[in-house]
Coordinates of C-alpha atoms in Angstrom, one line a residue:
X36 CA 68.0 132.6 97.2
X37 CA 68.5 136.3 98.3
X38 CA 65.6 138.7 97.9
X39 CA 66.1 141.2 95.0
X40 CA 66.4 144.8 95.8
X41 CA 64.4 146.9 93.4
X42 CA 66.1 150.2 94.3
X43 CA 64.9 151.9 91.1
X44 CA 61.3 151.0 91.7
X45 CA 58.9 152.7 94.2
X46 CA 55.2 152.6 95.1
X47 CA 53.6 155.8 96.3
X48 CA 49.9 155.9 96.9
X49 CA 50.0 159.6 95.7
X50 CA 51.6 158.8 92.4
X51 CA 50.0 156.8 89.5
X52 CA 47.3 155.3 91.6
X53 CA 49.8 153.5 93.8
X54 CA 51.2 151.5 90.9
X55 CA 54.9 150.7 90.9
X56 CA 56.9 153.3 89.0
X57 CA 60.6 154.0 88.2
X58 CA 62.0 156.2 91.1
X59 CA 61.7 159.9 90.4
X60 CA 59.3 159.4 87.5
X61 CA 55.7 158.7 86.6
X62 CA 56.8 155.9 84.3
X63 CA 55.0 152.8 85.4
X64 CA 56.6 149.4 85.5
X65 CA 53.6 148.2 83.4
X66 CA 54.5 150.7 80.7
X67 CA 58.1 149.4 80.6
X68 CA 56.9 145.8 80.4
X69 CA 54.5 146.7 77.6
X70 CA 57.3 148.3 75.6
X71 CA 59.5 145.2 76.1
X72 CA 56.7 142.9 75.1
X73 CA 56.2 144.9 71.9
X74 CA 59.8 144.1 71.0
X75 CA 61.6 147.2 72.2
X76 CA 65.1 146.6 73.4
X77 CA 66.4 148.2 76.6
X78 CA 68.2 150.8 74.5
X79 CA 65.0 151.6 72.6
X80 CA 63.0 152.0 75.8
X81 CA 65.7 154.4 77.2
X82 CA 65.5 156.3 73.9
X83 CA 61.7 156.5 74.1
X84 CA 61.9 157.6 77.8
X85 CA 65.1 159.6 78.1
X86 CA 64.8 160.0 81.9
X87 CA 65.3 156.2 82.2
X88 CA 68.7 154.6 82.5
X89 CA 69.3 150.9 81.4
X90 CA 69.4 149.9 85.1
X91 CA 65.9 151.4 85.6
X92 CA 64.6 149.4 82.7
X93 CA 66.2 146.2 84.0
X94 CA 64.8 146.8 87.5
X95 CA 61.4 147.5 86.1
X96 CA 61.4 144.3 84.1
X97 CA 62.7 142.3 87.1
X98 CA 60.0 143.7 89.3
X99 CA 57.3 143.1 86.7
X100 CA 58.3 139.4 86.3
X101 CA 58.6 138.9 90.0
X102 CA 55.1 140.5 90.5
X103 CA 53.5 139.4 87.3
X104 CA 50.0 138.9 88.6
X105 CA 49.9 142.5 90.0
X106 CA 51.3 144.0 86.8
X107 CA 48.9 141.9 84.6
X108 CA 46.0 143.2 86.7
X109 CA 47.2 146.8 86.1
X110 CA 47.4 146.2 82.4
X111 CA 43.9 144.6 82.3
X112 CA 42.5 147.6 84.2
X113 CA 44.1 149.9 81.7
X114 CA 42.5 147.9 78.8
X115 CA 39.1 148.0 80.6
X116 CA 39.4 151.8 81.1
X117 CA 40.3 152.3 77.4
X118 CA 37.3 150.2 76.3
X119 CA 34.9 152.1 78.5
X120 CA 36.2 155.4 77.2
X121 CA 35.8 154.3 73.6
X122 CA 32.3 153.1 74.4
X123 CA 31.4 156.5 75.9
X124 CA 32.8 158.3 72.9
X125 CA 30.8 156.1 70.6
X126 CA 27.6 156.8 72.5
X127 CA 28.2 160.5 72.6
X128 CA 26.9 160.8 69.0
X129 CA 27.2 163.9 66.8

């Protein structure tokens, strides 16, 4: 089976913490996958993120599913960060 070419996906250590993003944007592959998992269609995702084309969304989803462990780790890290921020805000007090 030939290796897929994710021409619309790039990883740059200087952008978004080195997470995979759609080329020329700061839109992470994990973000596209989350939208898709929440029931958004490709068309709805491109409406939400006008800089994306349908091919970008398809490449992001293909990359996500071919690198699912990496993407799941990124999503878990996001969840952990949000939980820590909420905890800090709760401890800030009035």
